[in-house]
């Protein structure tokens, strides 16, 4: 056994394609699959295929969706006057996890990045403007990432949307709850001070 | 979207069945699969099934094997007079990784554990004794884990094998290379001192 047996190597290579999984973890995971029941492994394989083939995009907000309209857009109890604009479905999940937000979403599928050759036309901005055309939306919350690309995209959208008479807002920067001031970078600290509120 | 969409939840549950993968990592992994190409995902699913269905056990050493005899047992360049006895295929991989060992293996598929109801008959001890019957083996290296169960199993095997006129040895305990004495537990420290060697 100069190397591991072929099937293990192969599966281990597949696990490595997952973000953040290194060589050792991938091998450990492949070994772990050997310990599973055949039924569990078949279910696992089916679940993999299903994620890739059964998931599409909501025709309205462009978030991932099992079938047609996503569950947020379909929900009559959500506030249709607010749209939270995010870069990807991971951000939708993050906002939903935080609970509290009851409006709709719009997923851009990226952010404007001249470095990566991503321009406004590569994002779902046209779909967003179409949605804003019905006059029901009162506020667009720009929740792109606090990165150069995210900020640029937020600025760009704000300039596009404000003239339509719709309020635009940006999520706050500041010290993360539970974080330690000692480890807060300068820019975050400055933003946290600027964003201070009265007690 | 009160929860994540069904297909993501399902795949995430599958990832969680892997040893050491928690809820958050599993979800991150499921998201990561969404970003893969459909071809890669199908390959991944096939690799999963293949590990479970195409891998069997070597009829001689009981290690996992793609087909028939494992590559170690098949290799004429390996030293057939030494057998390294380990608990599972993970340990074979660990010894092989260390390079240097050129003998054969025997995989017990566990260790004697009255607590878990595992007795000598639940392990591949009979197969081992059959292998020792041909008179070619000169040394059996007992490389079971340095746990209560592993030590018990090593002692048990030593008492079975020594009367056959075959030398038995046990892998050394000691301070791990690159480790820090400050964080070495008392028992390991004592074993490291007992096992000291002359310079």
Short mmCIF file of C-alpha atoms in Angstrom, two decimals:
data_model
loop_
_atom_site.label_atom_id
_atom_site.label_comp_id
_atom_site.label_asym_id
_atom_site.label_seq_id
_atom_site.Cartn_x
_atom_site.Cartn_y
_atom_site.Cartn_z
CA UNK A 1 0.00 0.00 0.00
CA UNK A 2 2.33 2.72 -1.26
CA UNK A 3 -0.69 5.02 -1.33
CA UNK A 4 -4.26 4.49 -0.19
CA UNK A 5 -6.46 2.30 -2.29
CA UNK A 6 -7.85 3.86 -5.41
CA UNK A 7 -11.47 4.26 -4.31
CA UNK A 8 -10.43 6.03 -1.10
CA UNK A 9 -8.07 8.34 -2.99
CA UNK A 10 -10.81 9.20 -5.44
CA UNK A 11 -13.42 10.01 -2.78
CA UNK A 12 -10.86 11.93 -0.81
CA UNK A 13 -10.14 14.08 -3.90
CA UNK A 14 -13.87 14.79 -4.17
CA UNK A 15 -14.10 15.91 -0.55
CA UNK A 16 -11.15 18.24 -1.17
CA UNK A 17 -13.19 20.15 -3.72
CA UNK A 18 -15.33 21.42 -0.84
CA UNK A 19 -14.29 24.87 0.39
CA UNK A 20 -12.03 24.68 3.41
CA UNK A 21 -11.43 20.92 3.37
CA UNK A 22 -7.74 20.03 3.34
CA UNK A 23 -5.91 16.83 2.46
CA UNK A 24 -6.00 15.28 5.92
CA UNK A 25 -9.64 16.12 6.59
CA UNK A 26 -10.64 14.80 3.18
CA UNK A 27 -8.94 11.48 3.88
CA UNK A 28 -10.53 11.26 7.32
CA UNK A 29 -13.92 11.91 5.74
CA UNK A 30 -13.39 9.23 3.09
CA UNK A 31 -12.47 6.76 5.85
CA UNK A 32 -15.58 7.78 7.72
CA UNK A 33 -17.76 6.90 4.73
CA UNK A 34 -16.38 3.35 4.91
CA UNK A 35 -17.91 3.07 8.37
CA UNK A 36 -21.38 4.17 7.22
CA UNK A 37 -24.11 1.73 6.23
CA UNK A 38 -24.58 1.21 2.51
CA UNK A 39 -28.08 2.70 2.84
CA UNK A 40 -26.72 5.89 4.39
CA UNK A 41 -24.09 6.20 1.68
CA UNK A 42 -26.65 5.81 -1.11
CA UNK A 43 -28.83 8.44 0.57
CA UNK A 44 -25.76 10.71 0.75
CA UNK A 45 -25.03 10.23 -2.97
CA UNK A 46 -28.67 10.95 -3.86
CA UNK A 47 -28.68 14.07 -1.69
CA UNK A 48 -25.60 15.36 -3.50
CA UNK A 49 -27.17 14.92 -6.91
CA UNK A 50 -30.46 16.36 -5.69
CA UNK A 51 -28.85 19.58 -4.44
CA UNK A 52 -27.35 20.11 -7.85
CA UNK A 53 -30.27 19.07 -10.03
CA UNK A 54 -33.42 19.88 -8.03
CA UNK A 55 -32.46 23.36 -6.90
CA UNK A 56 -33.17 26.28 -9.19
CA UNK A 57 -33.58 30.01 -8.72
CA UNK A 58 -36.63 31.95 -7.60
CA UNK A 59 -37.87 33.89 -10.64
CA UNK A 60 -38.50 36.94 -8.47
CA UNK A 61 -35.66 37.35 -5.98
CA UNK A 62 -33.12 35.01 -7.68
CA UNK A 63 -32.44 33.18 -4.41
CA UNK A 64 -32.02 29.40 -4.60
CA UNK A 65 -35.36 27.64 -4.53
CA UNK A 66 -36.55 24.04 -4.54
CA UNK A 67 -39.39 24.81 -6.95
CA UNK A 68 -40.67 28.03 -8.56
CA UNK A 69 -41.07 30.95 -6.17
CA UNK A 70 -38.88 30.67 -3.06
CA UNK A 71 -40.53 30.32 0.33
CA UNK A 72 -39.87 33.96 1.25
CA UNK A 73 -41.46 35.41 -1.90
CA UNK A 74 -44.38 33.00 -1.49
CA UNK A 75 -45.00 33.95 2.14
CA UNK A 76 -47.91 36.44 2.39
CA UNK A 77 -46.84 37.38 5.90
CA UNK A 78 -43.52 38.86 4.75
CA UNK A 79 -43.34 42.62 4.34
CA UNK A 80 -43.38 43.27 0.58
CA UNK A 81 -42.38 46.93 1.04
CA UNK A 82 -38.78 46.06 2.02
CA UNK A 83 -36.13 44.38 -0.10
CA UNK A 84 -32.81 43.32 1.35
CA UNK A 85 -30.20 43.13 -1.42
CA UNK A 86 -27.44 40.56 -0.86
CA UNK A 87 -24.60 39.09 -2.91
CA UNK A 88 -25.45 35.40 -2.62
CA UNK A 89 -27.70 32.76 -1.07
CA UNK A 90 -25.27 32.37 1.83
CA UNK A 91 -26.04 35.93 2.86
CA UNK A 92 -29.80 35.23 2.71
CA UNK A 93 -29.21 32.31 5.07
CA UNK A 94 -27.18 34.56 7.40
CA UNK A 95 -29.89 37.24 7.55
CA UNK A 96 -32.64 34.63 8.04
CA UNK A 97 -30.66 33.01 10.86
CA UNK A 98 -30.55 36.35 12.64
CA UNK A 99 -34.38 36.31 12.62
CA UNK A 100 -36.08 39.70 12.94
CA UNK A 101 -36.04 40.68 9.26
CA UNK A 102 -39.50 40.21 7.75
CA UNK A 103 -39.08 41.74 4.30
CA UNK A 104 -38.09 40.20 0.97
CA UNK A 105 -34.67 39.61 -0.59
CA UNK A 106 -32.91 40.19 -3.85
CA UNK A 107 -29.84 38.08 -4.64
CA UNK A 108 -27.33 39.78 -6.95
CA UNK A 109 -25.19 36.67 -7.62
CA UNK A 110 -21.99 38.56 -7.00
CA UNK A 111 -20.71 42.10 -6.60
CA UNK A 112 -19.27 44.64 -9.01
CA UNK A 113 -15.56 43.91 -9.34
CA UNK A 114 -13.50 45.42 -12.15
CA UNK A 115 -10.58 43.24 -10.97
CA UNK A 116 -12.58 40.08 -11.60
CA UNK A 117 -14.24 41.52 -14.68
CA UNK A 118 -17.70 41.56 -13.07
CA UNK A 119 -19.77 44.54 -14.18
CA UNK A 120 -23.34 45.63 -13.29
CA UNK A 121 -24.73 43.67 -16.25
CA UNK A 122 -23.35 40.41 -14.85
CA UNK A 123 -25.51 40.80 -11.75
CA UNK A 124 -29.31 40.58 -11.37
CA UNK A 125 -29.64 44.37 -11.15
CA UNK A 126 -32.11 44.59 -14.05
CA UNK A 127 -34.43 42.14 -12.27
CA UNK A 128 -34.18 44.30 -9.15
CA UNK A 129 -35.12 47.47 -11.05
CA UNK A 130 -38.08 45.64 -12.60
CA UNK A 131 -39.25 44.66 -9.12
CA UNK A 132 -38.98 48.27 -7.94
CA UNK A 133 -41.18 49.39 -10.84
CA UNK A 134 -44.47 48.33 -9.24
CA UNK A 135 -44.37 51.14 -6.67
CA UNK A 136 -44.92 48.84 -3.68
CA UNK A 137 -41.34 48.87 -2.40
CA UNK A 138 -40.53 51.61 0.11
CA UNK A 139 -37.03 50.66 1.24
CA UNK A 140 -34.09 48.81 -0.23
CA UNK A 141 -31.60 47.62 2.39
CA UNK A 142 -28.17 47.20 0.80
CA UNK A 143 -26.63 44.24 2.60
CA UNK A 144 -23.74 43.47 0.28
CA UNK A 145 -20.53 42.40 2.02
CA UNK A 146 -18.41 45.02 3.85
CA UNK A 147 -15.63 44.61 1.25
CA UNK A 148 -14.42 46.96 -1.50
CA UNK A 149 -16.61 45.13 -4.05
CA UNK A 150 -19.62 45.07 -1.74
CA UNK A 151 -19.34 48.76 -0.86
CA UNK A 152 -18.91 49.68 -4.52
CA UNK A 153 -22.00 47.69 -5.43
CA UNK A 154 -24.01 49.29 -2.61
CA UNK A 155 -22.98 52.79 -3.76
CA UNK A 156 -23.83 51.96 -7.36
CA UNK A 157 -27.26 50.62 -6.44
CA UNK A 158 -28.00 53.52 -4.12
CA UNK A 159 -27.36 55.98 -6.95
CA UNK A 160 -29.61 53.98 -9.27
CA UNK A 161 -32.45 53.55 -6.82
CA UNK A 162 -32.60 56.85 -4.89
CA UNK A 163 -33.83 58.83 -7.95
CA UNK A 164 -36.86 56.47 -8.06
CA UNK A 165 -38.00 57.97 -4.75
CA UNK A 166 -37.26 54.75 -2.87
CA UNK A 167 -35.30 54.90 0.38
CA UNK A 168 -31.96 53.04 0.37
CA UNK A 169 -30.09 52.03 3.50
CA UNK A 170 -26.85 50.21 4.27
CA UNK A 171 -26.31 47.70 7.08
CA UNK A 172 -24.19 49.06 9.96
CA UNK A 173 -20.49 48.46 10.48
CA UNK A 174 -19.28 48.03 14.02
CA UNK A 175 -17.78 45.77 16.63
CA UNK A 176 -19.22 42.24 16.40
CA UNK A 177 -21.31 41.28 19.44
CA UNK A 178 -19.21 39.11 21.72
CA UNK A 179 -16.05 40.37 20.02
CA UNK A 180 -13.08 41.86 21.78
CA UNK A 181 -12.05 45.50 21.18
CA UNK A 182 -8.42 44.42 21.39
CA UNK A 183 -8.79 42.40 18.20
CA UNK A 184 -10.93 44.86 16.29
CA UNK A 185 -9.23 46.34 13.23
CA UNK A 186 -8.85 50.12 12.95
CA UNK A 187 -11.44 50.66 10.24
CA UNK A 188 -14.12 48.67 12.05
CA UNK A 189 -13.32 50.54 15.25
CA UNK A 190 -13.62 53.89 13.48
CA UNK A 191 -16.97 52.87 11.97
CA UNK A 192 -18.19 51.65 15.35
CA UNK A 193 -17.35 55.05 16.87
CA UNK A 194 -18.93 56.97 14.01
CA UNK A 195 -22.05 54.83 14.32
CA UNK A 196 -22.36 55.31 18.10
CA UNK A 197 -25.86 55.86 19.43
CA UNK A 198 -27.24 57.71 22.45
CA UNK A 199 -28.12 55.82 25.61
CA UNK B 1 -37.44 30.55 4.35
CA UNK B 2 -37.97 29.61 7.98
CA UNK B 3 -35.30 26.93 7.48
CA UNK B 4 -33.03 26.17 4.55
CA UNK B 5 -34.54 24.55 1.52
CA UNK B 6 -35.21 20.86 1.79
CA UNK B 7 -32.44 19.58 -0.49
CA UNK B 8 -29.81 21.61 1.36
CA UNK B 9 -31.07 20.42 4.74
CA UNK B 10 -30.96 16.83 3.55
CA UNK B 11 -27.41 17.01 2.19
CA UNK B 12 -26.31 18.87 5.27
CA UNK B 13 -27.69 16.02 7.43
CA UNK B 14 -25.66 13.56 5.34
CA UNK B 15 -22.45 15.53 5.85
CA UNK B 16 -23.10 15.54 9.58
CA UNK B 17 -22.88 11.75 9.64
CA UNK B 18 -19.17 12.11 8.93
CA UNK B 19 -17.03 11.94 12.07
CA UNK B 20 -16.11 15.36 13.39
CA UNK B 21 -18.40 17.38 11.11
CA UNK B 22 -20.70 19.70 13.06
CA UNK B 23 -23.90 21.50 12.08
CA UNK B 24 -22.26 24.66 10.77
CA UNK B 25 -19.54 22.86 8.79
CA UNK B 26 -22.11 20.50 7.29
CA UNK B 27 -24.21 23.42 6.07
CA UNK B 28 -21.15 25.18 4.66
CA UNK B 29 -20.25 21.96 2.83
CA UNK B 30 -23.74 21.58 1.40
CA UNK B 31 -23.58 25.19 0.16
CA UNK B 32 -20.20 24.43 -1.37
CA UNK B 33 -21.68 21.58 -3.39
CA UNK B 34 -24.10 24.07 -4.97
CA UNK B 35 -21.07 25.89 -6.39
CA UNK B 36 -19.60 22.75 -7.98
CA UNK B 37 -20.22 21.76 -11.58
CA UNK B 38 -22.84 19.07 -12.13
CA UNK B 39 -20.12 16.80 -13.51
CA UNK B 40 -18.04 17.12 -10.35
CA UNK B 41 -21.06 16.42 -8.18
CA UNK B 42 -21.94 13.26 -10.13
CA UNK B 43 -18.33 12.11 -9.83
CA UNK B 44 -18.52 12.78 -6.08
CA UNK B 45 -21.72 10.73 -5.75
CA UNK B 46 -20.18 7.85 -7.73
CA UNK B 47 -17.03 7.95 -5.61
CA UNK B 48 -19.15 7.68 -2.45
CA UNK B 49 -20.98 4.60 -3.71
CA UNK B 50 -17.76 3.09 -5.02
CA UNK B 51 -16.01 3.33 -1.66
CA UNK B 52 -18.86 1.44 -0.08
CA UNK B 53 -19.49 -1.18 -2.76
CA UNK B 54 -16.12 -1.78 -4.44
CA UNK B 55 -14.00 -2.08 -1.32
CA UNK B 56 -13.74 -5.44 0.37
CA UNK B 57 -11.30 -7.06 2.77
CA UNK B 58 -8.00 -8.74 2.02
CA UNK B 59 -8.54 -12.48 2.67
CA UNK B 60 -5.12 -12.70 4.36
CA UNK B 61 -4.57 -9.61 6.50
CA UNK B 62 -8.21 -8.39 6.65
CA UNK B 63 -7.21 -4.86 5.69
CA UNK B 64 -9.48 -3.02 3.25
CA UNK B 65 -8.70 -3.90 -0.35
CA UNK B 66 -9.97 -2.89 -3.76
CA UNK B 67 -9.87 -6.44 -5.07
CA UNK B 68 -8.69 -9.74 -3.58
CA UNK B 69 -5.32 -9.62 -1.83
CA UNK B 70 -4.36 -6.14 -0.65
CA UNK B 71 -1.36 -4.42 -2.20
CA UNK B 72 0.83 -5.11 0.86
CA UNK B 73 0.15 -8.86 0.93
CA UNK B 74 0.64 -8.99 -2.84
CA UNK B 75 4.00 -7.18 -2.75
CA UNK B 76 6.88 -9.71 -2.97
CA UNK B 77 9.29 -7.06 -1.68
CA UNK B 78 7.62 -6.84 1.72
CA UNK B 79 9.17 -8.79 4.58
CA UNK B 80 6.89 -11.77 5.18
CA UNK B 81 8.58 -12.62 8.49
CA UNK B 82 7.07 -9.63 10.31
CA UNK B 83 3.41 -8.97 11.01
CA UNK B 84 2.23 -5.68 12.49
CA UNK B 85 -1.10 -6.18 14.27
CA UNK B 86 -3.40 -3.14 14.32
CA UNK B 87 -6.98 -2.42 15.30
CA UNK B 88 -8.25 -0.95 12.04
CA UNK B 89 -7.41 0.20 8.53
CA UNK B 90 -6.78 3.73 9.81
CA UNK B 91 -3.84 2.40 11.79
CA UNK B 92 -2.46 0.64 8.69
CA UNK B 93 -2.59 3.98 6.91
CA UNK B 94 -0.80 5.68 9.83
CA UNK B 95 2.03 3.11 9.89
CA UNK B 96 2.39 3.23 6.08
CA UNK B 97 2.54 7.02 6.18
CA UNK B 98 5.47 6.79 8.60
CA UNK B 99 7.31 4.79 5.91
CA UNK B 100 10.13 2.53 7.16
CA UNK B 101 8.03 -0.52 8.04
CA UNK B 102 8.43 -3.19 5.37
CA UNK B 103 6.60 -6.15 6.90
CA UNK B 104 2.97 -7.26 6.61
CA UNK B 105 -0.12 -6.31 8.60
CA UNK B 106 -2.99 -7.96 10.37
CA UNK B 107 -6.14 -5.93 11.00
CA UNK B 108 -8.12 -7.05 14.06
CA UNK B 109 -11.24 -4.98 13.34
CA UNK B 110 -11.41 -3.71 16.89
CA UNK B 111 -9.96 -4.41 20.32
CA UNK B 112 -11.05 -6.55 23.23
CA UNK B 113 -13.50 -4.51 25.29
CA UNK B 114 -15.72 -6.13 27.92
CA UNK B 115 -17.44 -2.75 28.31
CA UNK B 116 -18.52 -2.75 24.67
CA UNK B 117 -19.12 -6.49 24.67
CA UNK B 118 -16.27 -7.18 22.27
CA UNK B 119 -14.48 -10.47 23.02
CA UNK B 120 -11.55 -12.20 21.28
CA UNK B 121 -13.95 -14.12 19.02
CA UNK B 122 -15.31 -10.87 17.59
CA UNK B 123 -11.87 -10.00 16.24
CA UNK B 124 -9.84 -11.62 13.44
CA UNK B 125 -7.58 -13.40 15.95
CA UNK B 126 -8.27 -16.88 14.51
CA UNK B 127 -7.15 -15.69 11.08
CA UNK B 128 -3.97 -14.34 12.66
CA UNK B 129 -3.21 -17.66 14.37
CA UNK B 130 -3.77 -19.48 11.06
CA UNK B 131 -1.25 -17.15 9.41
CA UNK B 132 1.29 -17.85 12.16
CA UNK B 133 0.92 -21.58 11.56
CA UNK B 134 3.10 -21.69 8.45
CA UNK B 135 6.31 -21.14 10.43
CA UNK B 136 7.50 -18.21 8.30
CA UNK B 137 6.64 -15.44 10.74
CA UNK B 138 9.41 -14.50 13.18
CA UNK B 139 8.01 -11.41 14.88
CA UNK B 140 4.56 -10.03 15.64
CA UNK B 141 4.57 -6.30 16.39
CA UNK B 142 1.54 -5.44 18.51
CA UNK B 143 0.53 -1.97 17.38
CA UNK B 144 -2.93 -1.75 18.93
CA UNK B 145 -3.84 1.67 20.31
CA UNK B 146 -2.28 2.87 23.60
CA UNK B 147 -5.69 2.66 25.33
CA UNK B 148 -7.00 0.26 27.97
CA UNK B 149 -8.63 -1.86 25.24
CA UNK B 150 -5.57 -1.77 23.01
CA UNK B 151 -3.20 -2.72 25.84
CA UNK B 152 -5.51 -5.53 26.94
CA UNK B 153 -5.63 -6.88 23.40
CA UNK B 154 -1.85 -6.67 23.06
CA UNK B 155 -1.37 -8.56 26.33
CA UNK B 156 -3.91 -11.20 25.30
CA UNK B 157 -2.24 -11.72 21.91
CA UNK B 158 1.23 -11.80 23.41
CA UNK B 159 0.18 -14.62 25.73
CA UNK B 160 -1.36 -16.54 22.82
CA UNK B 161 1.55 -16.06 20.43
CA UNK B 162 4.67 -16.32 22.64
CA UNK B 163 4.14 -20.08 23.32
CA UNK B 164 4.33 -20.63 19.54
CA UNK B 165 7.99 -19.59 19.70
CA UNK B 166 7.30 -16.35 17.84
CA UNK B 167 8.70 -13.09 19.18
CA UNK B 168 6.09 -10.48 20.14
CA UNK B 169 6.86 -6.78 20.59
CA UNK B 170 4.86 -3.68 21.47
CA UNK B 171 5.27 -0.22 19.94
CA UNK B 172 6.93 2.30 22.26
CA UNK B 173 5.15 4.89 24.37
CA UNK B 174 6.82 8.26 24.76
CA UNK B 175 6.76 11.95 24.09
CA UNK B 176 5.51 12.68 20.55
CA UNK B 177 8.19 14.20 18.31
CA UNK B 178 7.66 17.96 18.14
CA UNK B 179 5.54 17.80 21.30
CA UNK B 180 6.07 19.91 24.37
CA UNK B 181 6.98 18.31 27.72
CA UNK B 182 4.78 20.87 29.46
CA UNK B 183 1.70 19.37 27.85
CA UNK B 184 2.67 15.71 28.20
CA UNK B 185 0.43 13.76 30.55
CA UNK B 186 1.96 11.97 33.55
CA UNK B 187 1.62 8.44 32.22
CA UNK B 188 3.21 9.25 28.88
CA UNK B 189 6.02 11.07 30.67
CA UNK B 190 6.64 8.09 32.94
CA UNK B 191 6.69 5.75 29.92
CA UNK B 192 9.07 8.07 28.09
CA UNK B 193 11.46 8.00 31.06
CA UNK B 194 11.21 4.24 31.44
CA UNK B 195 11.90 3.81 27.75
CA UNK B 196 14.93 6.11 27.71
CA UNK B 197 17.88 5.00 25.63
CA UNK B 198 21.63 5.55 25.89
CA UNK B 199 23.29 8.22 23.80
#
